[in-house]
Amino acid sequence: MVEVIISRNPWEDPEEVARVTIEGEVIGETPTAESLRDRIQDERDPIISEYTDGRELLRYLAASYSNGYVMAGYDSEDSRHILEDLSDDAYGRWAKESDFDTEL
């Protein structure tokens, strides 16, 4: 799976508060997870509603949820490679060949 994991207290005692898949599924039962679920489903959200692909969403979450107290990171080196290193064309080929529905 290609995911971003959002954790609270990442340096001392990490506590996972949400996990978001490249398919746009939010995993977790915390206020952060609930908030993300609501935002992803809200067509009026000024930022998240603009994303049409899971790659864009996960890149946004990895960047915006990293502030020291809360840290977002990819679940694996493979996920980081798919989301950050592949060109748009290579990612498009990967998305077509994978079993994931990356369209949001």
XYZ file of C-alpha atoms in Angstrom:
104
model
C 0.000 0.000 0.000
C 1.116 3.561 -0.609
C 0.320 5.655 2.465
C 1.150 8.701 4.516
C 1.223 8.194 8.271
C 0.540 11.161 10.527
C 1.980 10.850 14.033
C 1.846 13.021 17.129
C 5.011 13.369 19.270
C 7.203 11.893 16.522
C 10.487 12.308 18.366
C 9.709 11.027 21.853
C 6.756 8.665 21.942
C 5.196 8.474 18.441
C 1.432 8.046 18.378
C -0.181 7.375 15.002
C -3.219 9.631 14.606
C -4.132 8.940 10.965
C -3.089 7.028 7.909
C -4.143 8.052 4.396
C -3.868 5.775 1.377
C -3.195 6.733 -2.228
C -6.823 5.830 -2.864
C -7.961 8.589 -0.497
C -9.020 6.309 2.361
C -8.402 7.674 5.854
C -7.629 5.052 8.491
C -7.956 5.853 12.178
C -10.514 6.948 14.739
C -8.827 10.061 16.112
C -9.999 13.671 15.734
C -7.263 14.167 13.109
C -8.517 11.191 11.089
C -12.128 12.343 11.376
C -11.163 15.854 10.279
C -9.245 14.536 7.267
C -12.174 12.303 6.295
C -14.509 15.292 6.410
C -12.129 17.479 4.416
C -11.577 14.878 1.691
C -15.340 14.443 1.258
C -16.074 18.200 1.337
C -16.210 19.513 -2.221
C -16.045 23.058 -0.828
C -12.712 22.556 0.935
C -10.531 25.211 -0.714
C -7.403 23.054 -0.816
C -8.157 19.357 -0.742
C -11.062 19.600 -3.185
C -8.559 20.652 -5.861
C -6.742 17.306 -5.770
C -7.925 14.746 -8.297
C -5.283 12.079 -7.716
C -4.042 10.315 -4.607
C -0.439 11.263 -5.385
C -1.267 14.964 -5.153
C -3.217 14.425 -1.935
C -0.456 12.448 -0.217
C 2.219 14.931 -1.240
C 0.113 17.740 0.227
C -0.492 15.848 3.473
C 3.177 14.904 3.878
C 4.173 18.554 3.538
C 1.390 20.247 5.474
C 1.215 17.893 8.450
C 4.904 18.143 9.286
C 5.475 20.827 11.888
C 7.539 19.294 14.687
C 4.805 18.253 17.122
C 2.957 16.393 14.390
C 4.892 14.665 11.641
C 3.704 13.063 8.442
C 5.799 10.622 6.516
C 5.522 7.930 3.915
C 4.936 4.404 5.146
C 7.906 3.031 3.195
C 10.782 3.941 0.934
C 8.795 2.504 -1.996
C 5.949 4.923 -1.255
C 8.355 7.849 -1.098
C 9.868 6.799 -4.417
C 6.458 6.503 -6.126
C 5.227 9.821 -4.799
C 8.380 11.928 -5.001
C 10.851 10.460 -7.479
C 8.774 9.257 -10.419
C 8.180 11.691 -13.257
C 4.552 12.452 -14.058
C 4.705 10.091 -17.043
C 6.294 7.281 -15.033
C 3.760 7.792 -12.243
C 0.915 7.664 -14.797
C 2.220 4.335 -16.079
C 2.596 3.030 -12.511
C -0.972 4.111 -11.636
C -2.388 2.333 -14.704
C -0.429 -0.858 -13.969
C -1.130 -0.964 -10.229
C -4.218 -2.354 -8.543
C -4.898 1.001 -6.865
C -7.669 3.401 -7.842
C -5.765 6.663 -7.399
C -8.496 8.921 -8.799
C -10.185 10.829 -6.008
